[in-house]
């Protein structure tokens, strides 16, 4: 059985509010090999780590992320909705790493400062009103950080993911050296033989798809691809993907997955 990489999905997001700096630092402390984040563009062109199109679930704001400026988002609380943002002995929120909006720049600064190898999976969210600008801005930012043309011994290695094949294609065109993941919720007909488009070599099926299609992981791997599965939180799902020999496990609970792997 191979030992897969363990990626913290939106940080250690079971214990702490997703996409906060605190959730990512916790995941690094726990020993995760990598971190997963979603990115969206603000109205004034900044990449921010937020999953939903709307602000309502994970902040005290309302409406669309894409309609707000960075300064407007910086004024919101992105953590107090989650029990992990509150101190155990009271209802005071913990420090701002638990509640502040996380920009992609701050996340990159944190992983570069970690002082150890970190793999970062960045997912561009589509459809959105800014279309290809998301990938353009992302590659520009990664270039500025020296992360768009990776060398094997770089401690921080970025991989870009999307459910949108066109977004994956844009990354392949803009930064051909960046690895990409095509995320899969269902099974498109063209995937039956296990081949991925645009030179992508990593498939990212959801755990529901892996459960429903036991032949999928072997077929993808037999065709020469790696397979990262999301979001693997339950013990039986972890056993399933380990037995299937996946290359990466994306989980809200990295400490649990690492413990199961004896790490
Ligand atoms: O890691 C892939 C996974 O995050 C995709 O689903 O909705 O959690 O972004 P979602
Ligand atoms: Ca995601």
PDB file of C-alpha atoms and ligand atoms in Angstrom:
ATOM      1  CA  UNK A   1       0.000   0.000   0.000  1.00  0.00           C
ATOM      2  CA  UNK A   2       1.418   3.449  -0.929  1.00  0.00           C
ATOM      3  CA  UNK A   3       1.455   6.240   1.630  1.00  0.00           C
ATOM      4  CA  UNK A   4      -0.545   9.170   0.318  1.00  0.00           C
ATOM      5  CA  UNK A   5       0.144  12.835   0.898  1.00  0.00           C
ATOM      6  CA  UNK A   6      -2.177  14.412   3.463  1.00  0.00           C
ATOM      7  CA  UNK A   7      -3.648  17.803   2.547  1.00  0.00           C
ATOM      8  CA  UNK A   8      -5.580  19.971   4.993  1.00  0.00           C
ATOM      9  CA  UNK A   9      -8.826  21.020   3.303  1.00  0.00           C
ATOM     10  CA  UNK A  10      -9.331  24.763   3.909  1.00  0.00           C
ATOM     11  CA  UNK A  11      -6.826  24.264   6.753  1.00  0.00           C
ATOM     12  CA  UNK A  12      -7.614  22.131   9.795  1.00  0.00           C
ATOM     13  CA  UNK A  13     -11.171  23.192   9.126  1.00  0.00           C
ATOM     14  CA  UNK A  14     -12.970  20.715  11.347  1.00  0.00           C
ATOM     15  CA  UNK A  15     -11.379  22.246  14.453  1.00  0.00           C
ATOM     16  CA  UNK A  16     -10.978  25.869  13.354  1.00  0.00           C
ATOM     17  CA  UNK A  17     -12.793  28.237  11.004  1.00  0.00           C
ATOM     18  CA  UNK A  18     -12.017  27.354   7.398  1.00  0.00           C
ATOM     19  CA  UNK A  19      -9.600  29.474   5.374  1.00  0.00           C
ATOM     20  CA  UNK A  20      -8.281  31.327   8.403  1.00  0.00           C
ATOM     21  CA  UNK A  21      -4.571  31.667   9.055  1.00  0.00           C
ATOM     22  CA  UNK A  22      -5.087  29.840  12.358  1.00  0.00           C
ATOM     23  CA  UNK A  23      -6.588  26.830  10.554  1.00  0.00           C
ATOM     24  CA  UNK A  24      -3.594  26.645   8.196  1.00  0.00           C
ATOM     25  CA  UNK A  25      -0.988  27.073  10.923  1.00  0.00           C
ATOM     26  CA  UNK A  26      -2.700  24.321  12.923  1.00  0.00           C
ATOM     27  CA  UNK A  27      -2.508  22.009   9.901  1.00  0.00           C
ATOM     28  CA  UNK A  28       1.215  22.699   9.542  1.00  0.00           C
ATOM     29  CA  UNK A  29       1.714  22.028  13.269  1.00  0.00           C
ATOM     30  CA  UNK A  30      -0.150  18.758  12.898  1.00  0.00           C
ATOM     31  CA  UNK A  31       2.272  17.697  10.182  1.00  0.00           C
ATOM     32  CA  UNK A  32       0.112  17.933   7.061  1.00  0.00           C
ATOM     33  CA  UNK A  33       2.124  17.566   3.866  1.00  0.00           C
ATOM     34  CA  UNK A  34       0.070  20.231   2.223  1.00  0.00           C
ATOM     35  CA  UNK A  35      -2.768  22.724   2.397  1.00  0.00           C
ATOM     36  CA  UNK A  36      -5.809  23.204   0.183  1.00  0.00           C
ATOM     37  CA  UNK A  37      -7.444  26.585  -0.397  1.00  0.00           C
ATOM     38  CA  UNK A  38     -10.068  28.125  -2.641  1.00  0.00           C
ATOM     39  CA  UNK A  39      -9.489  31.507  -4.248  1.00  0.00           C
ATOM     40  CA  UNK A  40     -11.809  34.221  -5.532  1.00  0.00           C
ATOM     41  CA  UNK A  41     -11.195  37.714  -6.880  1.00  0.00           C
ATOM     42  CA  UNK A  42     -12.422  40.802  -5.065  1.00  0.00           C
ATOM     43  CA  UNK A  43     -13.956  43.727  -6.975  1.00  0.00           C
ATOM     44  CA  UNK A  44     -10.574  45.448  -6.919  1.00  0.00           C
ATOM     45  CA  UNK A  45      -8.648  42.428  -8.158  1.00  0.00           C
ATOM     46  CA  UNK A  46      -7.209  40.764  -5.033  1.00  0.00           C
ATOM     47  CA  UNK A  47      -7.157  37.003  -4.571  1.00  0.00           C
ATOM     48  CA  UNK A  48      -8.793  35.985  -1.311  1.00  0.00           C
ATOM     49  CA  UNK A  49      -9.270  32.563   0.263  1.00  0.00           C
ATOM     50  CA  UNK A  50     -13.031  32.079   0.461  1.00  0.00           C
ATOM     51  CA  UNK A  51     -14.994  29.008  -0.640  1.00  0.00           C
ATOM     52  CA  UNK A  52     -18.560  30.236  -1.171  1.00  0.00           C
ATOM     53  CA  UNK A  53     -19.676  32.816  -3.750  1.00  0.00           C
ATOM     54  CA  UNK A  54     -21.522  34.537  -0.942  1.00  0.00           C
ATOM     55  CA  UNK A  55     -20.238  35.867   2.352  1.00  0.00           C
ATOM     56  CA  UNK A  56     -23.166  34.739   4.450  1.00  0.00           C
ATOM     57  CA  UNK A  57     -22.063  31.292   5.674  1.00  0.00           C
ATOM     58  CA  UNK A  58     -18.511  32.044   6.791  1.00  0.00           C
ATOM     59  CA  UNK A  59     -18.590  35.712   7.787  1.00  0.00           C
ATOM     60  CA  UNK A  60     -20.782  38.365   9.333  1.00  0.00           C
ATOM     61  CA  UNK A  61     -21.178  39.951   5.896  1.00  0.00           C
ATOM     62  CA  UNK A  62     -23.795  39.436   3.200  1.00  0.00           C
ATOM     63  CA  UNK A  63     -23.818  39.274  -0.564  1.00  0.00           C
ATOM     64  CA  UNK A  64     -21.203  38.305  -3.106  1.00  0.00           C
ATOM     65  CA  UNK A  65     -17.470  38.171  -2.399  1.00  0.00           C
ATOM     66  CA  UNK A  66     -16.851  39.371  -5.969  1.00  0.00           C
ATOM     67  CA  UNK A  67     -18.856  42.567  -5.376  1.00  0.00           C
ATOM     68  CA  UNK A  68     -16.662  43.716  -2.447  1.00  0.00           C
ATOM     69  CA  UNK A  69     -13.306  45.415  -2.312  1.00  0.00           C
ATOM     70  CA  UNK A  70     -10.467  44.002  -0.284  1.00  0.00           C
ATOM     71  CA  UNK A  71     -10.873  46.793   2.273  1.00  0.00           C
ATOM     72  CA  UNK A  72     -14.570  45.939   2.697  1.00  0.00           C
ATOM     73  CA  UNK A  73     -13.771  42.259   3.236  1.00  0.00           C
ATOM     74  CA  UNK A  74     -10.979  43.087   5.682  1.00  0.00           C
ATOM     75  CA  UNK A  75     -13.592  44.737   7.909  1.00  0.00           C
ATOM     76  CA  UNK A  76     -15.596  41.490   8.274  1.00  0.00           C
ATOM     77  CA  UNK A  77     -15.301  38.683  10.812  1.00  0.00           C
ATOM     78  CA  UNK A  78     -14.615  35.349   9.070  1.00  0.00           C
ATOM     79  CA  UNK A  79     -14.294  33.193  12.154  1.00  0.00           C
ATOM     80  CA  UNK A  80     -16.793  33.783  14.932  1.00  0.00           C
ATOM     81  CA  UNK A  81     -19.441  31.601  13.235  1.00  0.00           C
ATOM     82  CA  UNK A  82     -17.267  28.580  14.106  1.00  0.00           C
ATOM     83  CA  UNK A  83     -17.004  27.207  17.667  1.00  0.00           C
ATOM     84  CA  UNK A  84     -13.224  26.859  17.233  1.00  0.00           C
ATOM     85  CA  UNK A  85     -12.781  30.646  17.057  1.00  0.00           C
ATOM     86  CA  UNK A  86     -13.946  31.122  20.620  1.00  0.00           C
ATOM     87  CA  UNK A  87     -11.812  30.506  23.727  1.00  0.00           C
ATOM     88  CA  UNK A  88     -12.906  27.448  25.739  1.00  0.00           C
ATOM     89  CA  UNK A  89     -13.334  29.481  28.932  1.00  0.00           C
ATOM     90  CA  UNK A  90     -15.581  32.197  27.568  1.00  0.00           C
ATOM     91  CA  UNK A  91     -17.130  33.698  24.520  1.00  0.00           C
ATOM     92  CA  UNK A  92     -14.354  36.099  23.593  1.00  0.00           C
ATOM     93  CA  UNK A  93     -13.059  35.407  20.090  1.00  0.00           C
ATOM     94  CA  UNK A  94      -9.423  34.324  19.889  1.00  0.00           C
ATOM     95  CA  UNK A  95      -6.828  36.471  18.122  1.00  0.00           C
ATOM     96  CA  UNK A  96      -7.352  37.820  14.621  1.00  0.00           C
ATOM     97  CA  UNK A  97      -5.699  34.824  12.965  1.00  0.00           C
ATOM     98  CA  UNK A  98      -8.998  33.052  13.781  1.00  0.00           C
ATOM     99  CA  UNK A  99     -11.293  35.739  12.389  1.00  0.00           C
ATOM    100  CA  UNK A 100      -9.525  37.809   9.733  1.00  0.00           C
ATOM    101  CA  UNK A 101     -10.017  37.371   6.000  1.00  0.00           C
ATOM    102  CA  UNK A 102      -7.073  35.459   4.549  1.00  0.00           C
ATOM    103  CA  UNK A 103      -5.611  36.812   1.330  1.00  0.00           C
ATOM    104  CA  UNK A 104      -3.693  34.430  -0.868  1.00  0.00           C
ATOM    105  CA  UNK A 105      -0.633  36.637  -0.349  1.00  0.00           C
ATOM    106  CA  UNK A 106      -0.808  36.135   3.420  1.00  0.00           C
ATOM    107  CA  UNK A 107      -1.181  32.391   2.944  1.00  0.00           C
ATOM    108  CA  UNK A 108       1.847  32.314   0.621  1.00  0.00           C
ATOM    109  CA  UNK A 109       3.838  34.343   3.157  1.00  0.00           C
ATOM    110  CA  UNK A 110       2.880  31.840   5.873  1.00  0.00           C
ATOM    111  CA  UNK A 111       3.855  28.739   3.902  1.00  0.00           C
ATOM    112  CA  UNK A 112       7.137  30.308   2.788  1.00  0.00           C
ATOM    113  CA  UNK A 113       7.873  31.152   6.428  1.00  0.00           C
ATOM    114  CA  UNK A 114       7.053  27.634   7.632  1.00  0.00           C
ATOM    115  CA  UNK A 115      10.662  26.505   7.254  1.00  0.00           C
ATOM    116  CA  UNK A 116       9.739  23.088   5.914  1.00  0.00           C
ATOM    117  CA  UNK A 117       8.364  21.577   2.704  1.00  0.00           C
ATOM    118  CA  UNK A 118       4.730  22.470   2.053  1.00  0.00           C
ATOM    119  CA  UNK A 119       2.560  21.564  -0.918  1.00  0.00           C
ATOM    120  CA  UNK A 120      -0.135  24.095  -1.628  1.00  0.00           C
ATOM    121  CA  UNK A 121      -3.239  23.151  -3.621  1.00  0.00           C
ATOM    122  CA  UNK A 122      -4.952  26.298  -4.900  1.00  0.00           C
ATOM    123  CA  UNK A 123      -8.448  25.865  -6.329  1.00  0.00           C
ATOM    124  CA  UNK A 124      -9.859  28.548  -8.635  1.00  0.00           C
ATOM    125  CA  UNK A 125     -13.632  28.780  -8.263  1.00  0.00           C
ATOM    126  CA  UNK A 126     -15.849  29.025 -11.353  1.00  0.00           C
ATOM    127  CA  UNK A 127     -18.187  30.166 -12.731  1.00  0.00           C
ATOM    128  CA  UNK A 128     -17.505  33.705 -11.560  1.00  0.00           C
ATOM    129  CA  UNK A 129     -17.846  37.150 -13.070  1.00  0.00           C
ATOM    130  CA  UNK A 130     -14.118  37.614 -13.597  1.00  0.00           C
ATOM    131  CA  UNK A 131     -13.592  34.468 -15.725  1.00  0.00           C
ATOM    132  CA  UNK A 132     -10.015  34.114 -16.955  1.00  0.00           C
ATOM    133  CA  UNK A 133      -8.795  37.035 -14.829  1.00  0.00           C
ATOM    134  CA  UNK A 134      -8.716  34.654 -11.862  1.00  0.00           C
ATOM    135  CA  UNK A 135      -6.067  32.434 -13.457  1.00  0.00           C
ATOM    136  CA  UNK A 136      -4.204  35.435 -14.911  1.00  0.00           C
ATOM    137  CA  UNK A 137      -3.963  37.144 -11.545  1.00  0.00           C
ATOM    138  CA  UNK A 138      -3.070  33.874  -9.855  1.00  0.00           C
ATOM    139  CA  UNK A 139      -0.174  33.151 -12.199  1.00  0.00           C
ATOM    140  CA  UNK A 140       1.051  36.758 -11.916  1.00  0.00           C
ATOM    141  CA  UNK A 141       1.060  36.476  -8.137  1.00  0.00           C
ATOM    142  CA  UNK A 142       2.770  33.079  -8.150  1.00  0.00           C
ATOM    143  CA  UNK A 143       5.428  34.470 -10.513  1.00  0.00           C
ATOM    144  CA  UNK A 144       6.018  37.363  -8.125  1.00  0.00           C
ATOM    145  CA  UNK A 145       6.612  34.830  -5.344  1.00  0.00           C
ATOM    146  CA  UNK A 146       8.862  32.694  -7.552  1.00  0.00           C
ATOM    147  CA  UNK A 147       6.386  29.815  -7.391  1.00  0.00           C
ATOM    148  CA  UNK A 148       5.162  29.571 -10.997  1.00  0.00           C
ATOM    149  CA  UNK A 149       8.234  27.787 -12.375  1.00  0.00           C
ATOM    150  CA  UNK A 150       8.949  25.219  -9.644  1.00  0.00           C
ATOM    151  CA  UNK A 151      12.308  23.514  -9.163  1.00  0.00           C
ATOM    152  CA  UNK A 152      12.377  20.077  -7.529  1.00  0.00           C
ATOM    153  CA  UNK A 153      14.163  21.322  -4.396  1.00  0.00           C
ATOM    154  CA  UNK A 154      11.872  24.308  -3.762  1.00  0.00           C
ATOM    155  CA  UNK A 155      10.317  23.777  -0.316  1.00  0.00           C
ATOM    156  CA  UNK A 156       6.968  25.239  -1.370  1.00  0.00           C
ATOM    157  CA  UNK A 157       5.341  23.544  -4.347  1.00  0.00           C
ATOM    158  CA  UNK A 158       2.102  24.906  -5.773  1.00  0.00           C
ATOM    159  CA  UNK A 159      -0.493  22.883  -7.683  1.00  0.00           C
ATOM    160  CA  UNK A 160      -3.560  24.559  -9.196  1.00  0.00           C
ATOM    161  CA  UNK A 161      -6.923  22.824  -9.251  1.00  0.00           C
ATOM    162  CA  UNK A 162     -10.361  23.457 -10.692  1.00  0.00           C
ATOM    163  CA  UNK A 163     -13.604  21.712 -11.523  1.00  0.00           C
ATOM    164  CA  UNK A 164     -13.677  23.852 -14.676  1.00  0.00           C
ATOM    165  CA  UNK A 165     -11.637  22.215 -17.480  1.00  0.00           C
ATOM    166  CA  UNK A 166     -11.236  25.636 -19.121  1.00  0.00           C
ATOM    167  CA  UNK A 167      -9.585  27.003 -15.973  1.00  0.00           C
ATOM    168  CA  UNK A 168      -7.162  24.076 -15.905  1.00  0.00           C
ATOM    169  CA  UNK A 169      -6.409  24.726 -19.564  1.00  0.00           C
ATOM    170  CA  UNK A 170      -5.677  28.406 -18.841  1.00  0.00           C
ATOM    171  CA  UNK A 171      -3.162  27.420 -16.172  1.00  0.00           C
ATOM    172  CA  UNK A 172      -1.509  24.952 -18.568  1.00  0.00           C
ATOM    173  CA  UNK A 173      -1.203  27.798 -21.126  1.00  0.00           C
ATOM    174  CA  UNK A 174      -0.054  30.507 -18.702  1.00  0.00           C
ATOM    175  CA  UNK A 175       2.329  28.456 -16.576  1.00  0.00           C
ATOM    176  CA  UNK A 176       3.051  25.083 -18.219  1.00  0.00           C
ATOM    177  CA  UNK A 177       5.399  24.002 -15.417  1.00  0.00           C
ATOM    178  CA  UNK A 178       2.714  24.227 -12.739  1.00  0.00           C
ATOM    179  CA  UNK A 179       1.067  20.894 -11.979  1.00  0.00           C
ATOM    180  CA  UNK A 180      -2.721  20.916 -12.251  1.00  0.00           C
ATOM    181  CA  UNK A 181      -5.574  18.856 -10.836  1.00  0.00           C
ATOM    182  CA  UNK A 182      -8.866  18.407 -12.657  1.00  0.00           C
ATOM    183  CA  UNK A 183     -11.475  18.084  -9.936  1.00  0.00           C
ATOM    184  CA  UNK A 184     -14.347  15.689 -10.591  1.00  0.00           C
ATOM    185  CA  UNK A 185     -17.747  15.512  -8.968  1.00  0.00           C
ATOM    186  CA  UNK A 186     -19.241  13.156 -11.559  1.00  0.00           C
ATOM    187  CA  UNK A 187     -17.803  10.996 -14.299  1.00  0.00           C
ATOM    188  CA  UNK A 188     -17.765  12.667 -17.714  1.00  0.00           C
ATOM    189  CA  UNK A 189     -18.017  10.232 -20.675  1.00  0.00           C
ATOM    190  CA  UNK A 190     -14.630  11.287 -21.993  1.00  0.00           C
ATOM    191  CA  UNK A 191     -12.990  10.131 -18.778  1.00  0.00           C
ATOM    192  CA  UNK A 192     -14.034   6.500 -19.144  1.00  0.00           C
ATOM    193  CA  UNK A 193     -10.566   5.450 -20.291  1.00  0.00           C
ATOM    194  CA  UNK A 194      -8.907   7.353 -17.474  1.00  0.00           C
ATOM    195  CA  UNK A 195      -7.237   9.996 -19.660  1.00  0.00           C
ATOM    196  CA  UNK A 196      -7.240  13.625 -18.512  1.00  0.00           C
ATOM    197  CA  UNK A 197      -7.262  16.667 -20.835  1.00  0.00           C
ATOM    198  CA  UNK A 198      -4.663  19.426 -21.453  1.00  0.00           C
ATOM    199  CA  UNK A 199      -1.656  17.623 -20.023  1.00  0.00           C
ATOM    200  CA  UNK A 200      -3.158  17.425 -16.545  1.00  0.00           C
ATOM    201  CA  UNK A 201      -1.717  14.462 -14.693  1.00  0.00           C
ATOM    202  CA  UNK A 202      -3.676  14.561 -11.442  1.00  0.00           C
ATOM    203  CA  UNK A 203      -7.369  13.721 -11.054  1.00  0.00           C
ATOM    204  CA  UNK A 204      -9.334  14.995  -8.073  1.00  0.00           C
ATOM    205  CA  UNK A 205     -12.488  12.907  -7.645  1.00  0.00           C
ATOM    206  CA  UNK A 206     -14.822  13.456  -4.707  1.00  0.00           C
ATOM    207  CA  UNK A 207     -15.174  10.647  -2.199  1.00  0.00           C
ATOM    208  CA  UNK A 208     -18.787  10.078  -3.321  1.00  0.00           C
ATOM    209  CA  UNK A 209     -17.590   9.349  -6.844  1.00  0.00           C
ATOM    210  CA  UNK A 210     -14.844   7.018  -5.566  1.00  0.00           C
ATOM    211  CA  UNK A 211     -17.401   5.110  -3.495  1.00  0.00           C
ATOM    212  CA  UNK A 212     -19.816   4.831  -6.423  1.00  0.00           C
ATOM    213  CA  UNK A 213     -17.156   3.852  -9.000  1.00  0.00           C
ATOM    214  CA  UNK A 214     -14.654   1.458  -7.448  1.00  0.00           C
ATOM    215  CA  UNK A 215     -12.843   1.053 -10.790  1.00  0.00           C
ATOM    216  CA  UNK A 216     -12.190   4.769 -11.192  1.00  0.00           C
ATOM    217  CA  UNK A 217      -9.021   5.127  -9.098  1.00  0.00           C
ATOM    218  CA  UNK A 218      -7.333   2.027 -10.619  1.00  0.00           C
ATOM    219  CA  UNK A 219      -8.266   3.211 -14.128  1.00  0.00           C
ATOM    220  CA  UNK A 220      -6.898   6.707 -13.553  1.00  0.00           C
ATOM    221  CA  UNK A 221      -3.668   5.357 -12.078  1.00  0.00           C
ATOM    222  CA  UNK A 222      -3.284   2.716 -14.800  1.00  0.00           C
ATOM    223  CA  UNK A 223      -3.481   5.575 -17.321  1.00  0.00           C
ATOM    224  CA  UNK A 224      -0.495   7.213 -15.596  1.00  0.00           C
ATOM    225  CA  UNK A 225      -2.298   9.794 -13.475  1.00  0.00           C
ATOM    226  CA  UNK A 226      -2.043  10.581  -9.809  1.00  0.00           C
ATOM    227  CA  UNK A 227      -5.274  10.716  -7.806  1.00  0.00           C
ATOM    228  CA  UNK A 228      -6.088  13.125  -4.956  1.00  0.00           C
ATOM    229  CA  UNK A 229      -9.463  12.442  -3.284  1.00  0.00           C
ATOM    230  CA  UNK A 230     -11.583  14.987  -1.375  1.00  0.00           C
ATOM    231  CA  UNK A 231     -13.012  15.367   1.242  1.00  0.00           C
ATOM    232  CA  UNK A 232     -11.999  12.291   3.241  1.00  0.00           C
ATOM    233  CA  UNK A 233     -13.134  12.864   6.812  1.00  0.00           C
ATOM    234  CA  UNK A 234     -14.676   9.549   7.916  1.00  0.00           C
ATOM    235  CA  UNK A 235     -12.617   6.537   9.050  1.00  0.00           C
ATOM    236  CA  UNK A 236     -14.250   4.150   6.579  1.00  0.00           C
ATOM    237  CA  UNK A 237     -13.650   6.545   3.692  1.00  0.00           C
ATOM    238  CA  UNK A 238     -10.014   6.819   4.685  1.00  0.00           C
ATOM    239  CA  UNK A 239      -9.715   3.012   4.632  1.00  0.00           C
ATOM    240  CA  UNK A 240     -11.388   2.941   1.218  1.00  0.00           C
ATOM    241  CA  UNK A 241      -8.994   5.422  -0.376  1.00  0.00           C
ATOM    242  CA  UNK A 242      -5.932   3.876   1.286  1.00  0.00           C
ATOM    243  CA  UNK A 243      -6.908   0.456  -0.068  1.00  0.00           C
ATOM    244  CA  UNK A 244      -7.405   2.035  -3.501  1.00  0.00           C
ATOM    245  CA  UNK A 245      -3.835   3.364  -3.393  1.00  0.00           C
ATOM    246  CA  UNK A 246      -4.558   7.053  -3.895  1.00  0.00           C
ATOM    247  CA  UNK A 247      -1.704   9.560  -4.034  1.00  0.00           C
ATOM    248  CA  UNK A 248      -3.319  12.300  -1.955  1.00  0.00           C
ATOM    249  CA  UNK A 249      -5.983  12.564   0.742  1.00  0.00           C
ATOM    250  CA  UNK A 250      -7.664  15.950   1.150  1.00  0.00           C
ATOM    251  CA  UNK A 251      -9.291  16.183   4.571  1.00  0.00           C
ATOM    252  CA  UNK A 252     -10.720  18.626   7.112  1.00  0.00           C
ATOM    253  CA  UNK A 253      -9.021  16.505   9.814  1.00  0.00           C
ATOM    254  CA  UNK A 254      -5.370  16.050   8.829  1.00  0.00           C
ATOM    255  CA  UNK A 255      -4.281  14.950  12.318  1.00  0.00           C
ATOM    256  CA  UNK A 256      -6.601  11.948  12.155  1.00  0.00           C
ATOM    257  CA  UNK A 257      -5.417  10.883   8.717  1.00  0.00           C
ATOM    258  CA  UNK A 258      -1.779  11.269   9.778  1.00  0.00           C
ATOM    259  CA  UNK A 259      -2.401   9.191  12.929  1.00  0.00           C
ATOM    260  CA  UNK A 260      -3.964   6.422  10.844  1.00  0.00           C
ATOM    261  CA  UNK A 261      -0.872   6.463   8.645  1.00  0.00           C
ATOM    262  CA  UNK A 262       1.356   6.194  11.707  1.00  0.00           C
ATOM    263  CA  UNK A 263       2.890   9.595  11.113  1.00  0.00           C
TER     264      UNK A 263
HETATM  265  O1  LIG B   1     -10.110  19.779  -2.717  1.00  0.00           O
HETATM  266  C1  LIG B   1     -11.163  19.799  -3.594  1.00  0.00           C
HETATM  267  C2  LIG B   1     -12.396  20.213  -2.910  1.00  0.00           C
HETATM  268  O2  LIG B   1     -12.101  21.297  -2.080  1.00  0.00           O
HETATM  269  C3  LIG B   1     -13.450  20.562  -3.876  1.00  0.00           C
HETATM  270  O3  LIG B   1     -14.660  20.878  -3.292  1.00  0.00           O
HETATM  271  O4  LIG B   1     -16.403  22.445  -2.659  1.00  0.00           O
HETATM  272  O5  LIG B   1     -14.668  21.808  -0.991  1.00  0.00           O
HETATM  273  O6  LIG B   1     -14.104  23.291  -2.907  1.00  0.00           O
HETATM  274  P1  LIG B   1     -14.965  22.172  -2.425  1.00  0.00           P
HETATM  275 CA1  LIG B   2     -11.805  23.540  -2.589  1.00  0.00          CA
END
